[in-house]
Short mmCIF file of C-alpha atoms in Angstrom, two decimals:
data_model
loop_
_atom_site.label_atom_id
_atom_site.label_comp_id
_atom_site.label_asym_id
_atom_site.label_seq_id
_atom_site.Cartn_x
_atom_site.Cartn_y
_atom_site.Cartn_z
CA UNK O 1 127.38 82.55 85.85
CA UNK O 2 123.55 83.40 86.76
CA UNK O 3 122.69 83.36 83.26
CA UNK O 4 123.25 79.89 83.08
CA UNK O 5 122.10 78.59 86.09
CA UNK O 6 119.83 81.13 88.14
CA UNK O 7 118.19 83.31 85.09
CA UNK O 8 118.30 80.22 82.71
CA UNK O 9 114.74 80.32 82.41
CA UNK O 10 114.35 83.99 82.17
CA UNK O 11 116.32 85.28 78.94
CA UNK O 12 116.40 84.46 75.60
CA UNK O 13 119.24 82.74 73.73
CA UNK O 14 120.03 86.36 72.06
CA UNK O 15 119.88 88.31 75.12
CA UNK O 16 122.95 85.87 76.59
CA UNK O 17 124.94 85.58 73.84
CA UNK O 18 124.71 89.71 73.77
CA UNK O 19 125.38 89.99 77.43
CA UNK O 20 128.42 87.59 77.72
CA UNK O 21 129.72 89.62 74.82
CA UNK O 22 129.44 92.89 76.14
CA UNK O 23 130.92 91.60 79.56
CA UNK O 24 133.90 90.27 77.78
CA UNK O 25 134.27 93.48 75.91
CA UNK O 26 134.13 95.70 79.07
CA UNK O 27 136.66 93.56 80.12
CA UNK O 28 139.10 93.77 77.75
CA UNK O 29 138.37 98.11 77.61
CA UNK O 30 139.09 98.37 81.43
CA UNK O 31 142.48 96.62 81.20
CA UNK O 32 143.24 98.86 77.75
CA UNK O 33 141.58 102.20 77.47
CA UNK O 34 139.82 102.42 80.59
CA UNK O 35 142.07 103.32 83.22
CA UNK O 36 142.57 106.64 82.08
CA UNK O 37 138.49 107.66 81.04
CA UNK O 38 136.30 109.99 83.32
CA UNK O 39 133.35 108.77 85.76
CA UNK O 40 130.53 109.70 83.20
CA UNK O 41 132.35 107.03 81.06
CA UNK O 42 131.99 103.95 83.51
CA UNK O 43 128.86 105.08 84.33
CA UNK O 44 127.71 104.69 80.37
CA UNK O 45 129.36 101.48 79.90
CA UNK O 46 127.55 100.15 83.44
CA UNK O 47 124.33 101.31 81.73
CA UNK O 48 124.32 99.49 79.21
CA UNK O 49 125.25 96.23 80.58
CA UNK O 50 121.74 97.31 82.82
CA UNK O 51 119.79 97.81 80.33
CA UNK O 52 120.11 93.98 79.28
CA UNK O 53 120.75 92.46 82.79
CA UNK O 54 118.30 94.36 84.65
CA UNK O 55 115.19 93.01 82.75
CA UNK O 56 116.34 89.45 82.99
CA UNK O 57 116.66 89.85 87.04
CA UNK O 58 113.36 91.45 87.39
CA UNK O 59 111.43 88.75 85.47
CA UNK O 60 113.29 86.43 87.83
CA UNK O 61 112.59 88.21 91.01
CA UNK O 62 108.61 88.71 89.74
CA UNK O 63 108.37 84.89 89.27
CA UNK O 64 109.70 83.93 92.75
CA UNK O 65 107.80 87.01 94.59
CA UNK O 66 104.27 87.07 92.61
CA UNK O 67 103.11 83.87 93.82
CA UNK O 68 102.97 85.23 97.56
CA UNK O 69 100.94 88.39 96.83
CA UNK O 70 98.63 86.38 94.82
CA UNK O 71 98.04 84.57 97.61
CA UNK O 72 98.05 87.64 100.03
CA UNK O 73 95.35 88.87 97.97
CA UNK O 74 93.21 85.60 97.75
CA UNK O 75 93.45 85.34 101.70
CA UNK O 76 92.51 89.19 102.02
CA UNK O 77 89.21 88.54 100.19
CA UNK O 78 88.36 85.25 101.39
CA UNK O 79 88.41 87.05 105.55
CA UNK O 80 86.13 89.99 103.97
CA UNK O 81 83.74 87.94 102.24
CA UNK O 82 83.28 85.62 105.25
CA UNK O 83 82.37 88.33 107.32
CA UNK O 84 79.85 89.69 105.03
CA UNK O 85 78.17 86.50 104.47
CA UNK O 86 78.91 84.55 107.54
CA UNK O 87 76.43 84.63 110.74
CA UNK O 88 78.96 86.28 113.05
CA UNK O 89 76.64 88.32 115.78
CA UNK O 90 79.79 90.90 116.01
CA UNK O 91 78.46 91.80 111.97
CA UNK O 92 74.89 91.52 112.51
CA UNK O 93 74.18 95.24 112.97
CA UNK O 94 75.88 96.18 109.45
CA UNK O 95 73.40 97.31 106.30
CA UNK O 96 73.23 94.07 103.95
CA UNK O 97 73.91 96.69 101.74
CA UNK O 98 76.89 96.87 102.48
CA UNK O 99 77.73 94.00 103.22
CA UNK O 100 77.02 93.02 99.34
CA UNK O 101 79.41 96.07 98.59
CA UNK O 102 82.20 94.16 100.22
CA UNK O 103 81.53 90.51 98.62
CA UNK O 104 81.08 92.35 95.01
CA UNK O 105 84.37 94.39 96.08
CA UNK O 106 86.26 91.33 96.61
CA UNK O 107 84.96 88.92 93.97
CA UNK O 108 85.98 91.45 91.80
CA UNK O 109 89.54 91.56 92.80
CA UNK O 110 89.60 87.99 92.51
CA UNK O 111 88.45 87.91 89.11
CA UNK O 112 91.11 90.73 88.17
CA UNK O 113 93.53 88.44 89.77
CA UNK O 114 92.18 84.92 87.94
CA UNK O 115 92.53 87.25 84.67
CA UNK O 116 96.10 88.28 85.40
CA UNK O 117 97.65 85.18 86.29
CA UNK O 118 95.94 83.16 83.18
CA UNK O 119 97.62 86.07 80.72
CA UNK O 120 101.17 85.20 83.16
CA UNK O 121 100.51 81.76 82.70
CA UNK O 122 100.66 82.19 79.11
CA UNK O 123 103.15 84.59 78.93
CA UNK O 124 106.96 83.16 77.61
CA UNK O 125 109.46 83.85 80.75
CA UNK O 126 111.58 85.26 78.94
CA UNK O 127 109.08 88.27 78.00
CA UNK O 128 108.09 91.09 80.56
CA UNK O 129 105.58 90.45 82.92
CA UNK O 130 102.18 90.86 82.52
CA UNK O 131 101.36 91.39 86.17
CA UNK O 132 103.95 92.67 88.98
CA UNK O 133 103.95 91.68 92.37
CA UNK O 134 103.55 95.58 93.29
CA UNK O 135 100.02 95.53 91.26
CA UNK O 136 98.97 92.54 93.08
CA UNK O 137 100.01 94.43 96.82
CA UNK O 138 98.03 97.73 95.44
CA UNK O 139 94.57 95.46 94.64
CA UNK O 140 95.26 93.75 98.25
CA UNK O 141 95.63 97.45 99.75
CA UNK O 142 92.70 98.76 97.93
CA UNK O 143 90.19 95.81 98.95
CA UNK O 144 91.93 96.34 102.97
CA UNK O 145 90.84 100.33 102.23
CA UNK O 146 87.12 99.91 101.16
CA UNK O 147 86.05 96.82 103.43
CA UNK O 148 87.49 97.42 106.46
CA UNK O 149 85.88 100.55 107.39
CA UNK O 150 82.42 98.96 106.13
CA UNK O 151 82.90 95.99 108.35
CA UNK O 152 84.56 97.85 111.13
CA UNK O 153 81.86 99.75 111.71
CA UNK O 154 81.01 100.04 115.57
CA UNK O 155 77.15 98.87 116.76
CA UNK O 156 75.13 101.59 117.74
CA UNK O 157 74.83 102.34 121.17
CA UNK O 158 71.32 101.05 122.84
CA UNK O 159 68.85 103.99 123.72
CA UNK O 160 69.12 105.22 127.33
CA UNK O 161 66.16 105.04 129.14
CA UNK O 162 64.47 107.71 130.72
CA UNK O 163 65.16 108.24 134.59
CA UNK O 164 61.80 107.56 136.26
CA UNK O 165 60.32 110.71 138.22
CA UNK O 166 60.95 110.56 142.07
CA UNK O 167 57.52 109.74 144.17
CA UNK O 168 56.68 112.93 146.28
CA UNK O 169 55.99 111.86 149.77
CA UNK O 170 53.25 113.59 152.03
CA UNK O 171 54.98 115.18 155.01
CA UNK O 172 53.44 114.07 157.93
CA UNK O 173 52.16 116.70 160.58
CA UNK O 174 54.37 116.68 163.74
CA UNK O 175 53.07 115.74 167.69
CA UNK O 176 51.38 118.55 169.20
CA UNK O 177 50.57 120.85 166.07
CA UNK O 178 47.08 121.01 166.80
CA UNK O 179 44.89 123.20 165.19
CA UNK O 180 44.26 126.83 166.82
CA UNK O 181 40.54 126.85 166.42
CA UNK O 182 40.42 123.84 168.69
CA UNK O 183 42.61 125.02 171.23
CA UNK O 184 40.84 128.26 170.86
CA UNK O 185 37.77 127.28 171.18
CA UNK O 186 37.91 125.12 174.31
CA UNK O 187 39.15 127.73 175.83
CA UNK O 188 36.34 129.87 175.01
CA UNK O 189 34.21 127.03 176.67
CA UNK O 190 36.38 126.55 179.68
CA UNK O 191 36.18 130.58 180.48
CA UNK O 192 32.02 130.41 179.95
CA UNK O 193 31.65 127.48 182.08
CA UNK O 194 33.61 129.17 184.49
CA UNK O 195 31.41 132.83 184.44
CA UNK O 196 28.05 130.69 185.02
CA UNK O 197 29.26 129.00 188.14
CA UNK O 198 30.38 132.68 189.61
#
């Protein structure tokens, strides 16, 4: 019998003595009267053996499960707040502004957290829980969901320089382009020398 052994721990002395009772009287009703009563029936008299049992498994299954997440959590925000404060060059081109959003981000969850757990601490096990491990998860998913994109961010590209303009190179004037007026005018001079010797 869990309740003796397993969920000991998690349900009061009344809530026991009221479940073994009801147990033992859904016993003796499906032997006597409840071969013969409709689905709707067994479905009501399952209810309300729930509606005891089910709160003394879930305080059970919070206790074992809760101290994981809390630890999920506390490793989430350690990882974020060393790479806001630490002197990793991969971080170095992120606003210290932001960088002090992420450290504030996740001291607060761990204060929410510290809070929570001291109230649980406190709290009888046989009462509901103050925190469930499915609040812890969301705070873990909400610190993932505002620091990673901050410290994610990618470092801006470095300016492209400006392509140099090419050097324009003088064209050098090919063999035998000689200007006309010289040829021209030696000519001129051969022709004259020529007349005064006739």
């Amino acid at each position: 019998n869990k309740l003796c052994d397993t969920y000991t721990e998690y349900v009061t002395e009344g809530d026991k003595s009221s479940f073994n009772s009801k147990l033992d009287s859904m016993e003796d009703w499906l032997y006597e009267d409840g071969e013969d009563e409709t689905k709707g029936v067994y479905v009501q008299k399952i209810g309300e053996l729930k509606a005891i049992g089910d709160p003394i498994e879930e305080r059970y299954n919070e206790a074992a499960s809760r101290p994981e997440a809390a630890s999920n959590l506390q490793a989430v925000c350690k990882r974020f707040t060393e790479m806001a404060t630490g002197s990793d060059a991969a971080y170095a081109h992120i606003e210290q502004g932001d960088k002090d959003k992420v450290t504030k981000e996740c001291a607060d969850a761990l204060m929410w957290l510290q809070d929570k757990l001291a109230q649980q601490e406190s709290n009888a096990k046989t009462a509901a829980p103050v925190v469930f491990t499915a609040d812890i998860n969301r705070k873990r998913e909400t610190v993932e969901r505002f620091c990673q994109p901050i410290m994610s961010k990618p470092k801006p590209a470095p300016p492209k320089e400006e392509p140099k303009p090419a050097a324009t190179e003088e064209k050098p004037a090919a063999e035998g382009d000689a200007p006309m007026e010289t040829e021209g005018g030696e000519a001129k001079e051969g022709m004259e020398t020529a007349n005064d010797l006739d």
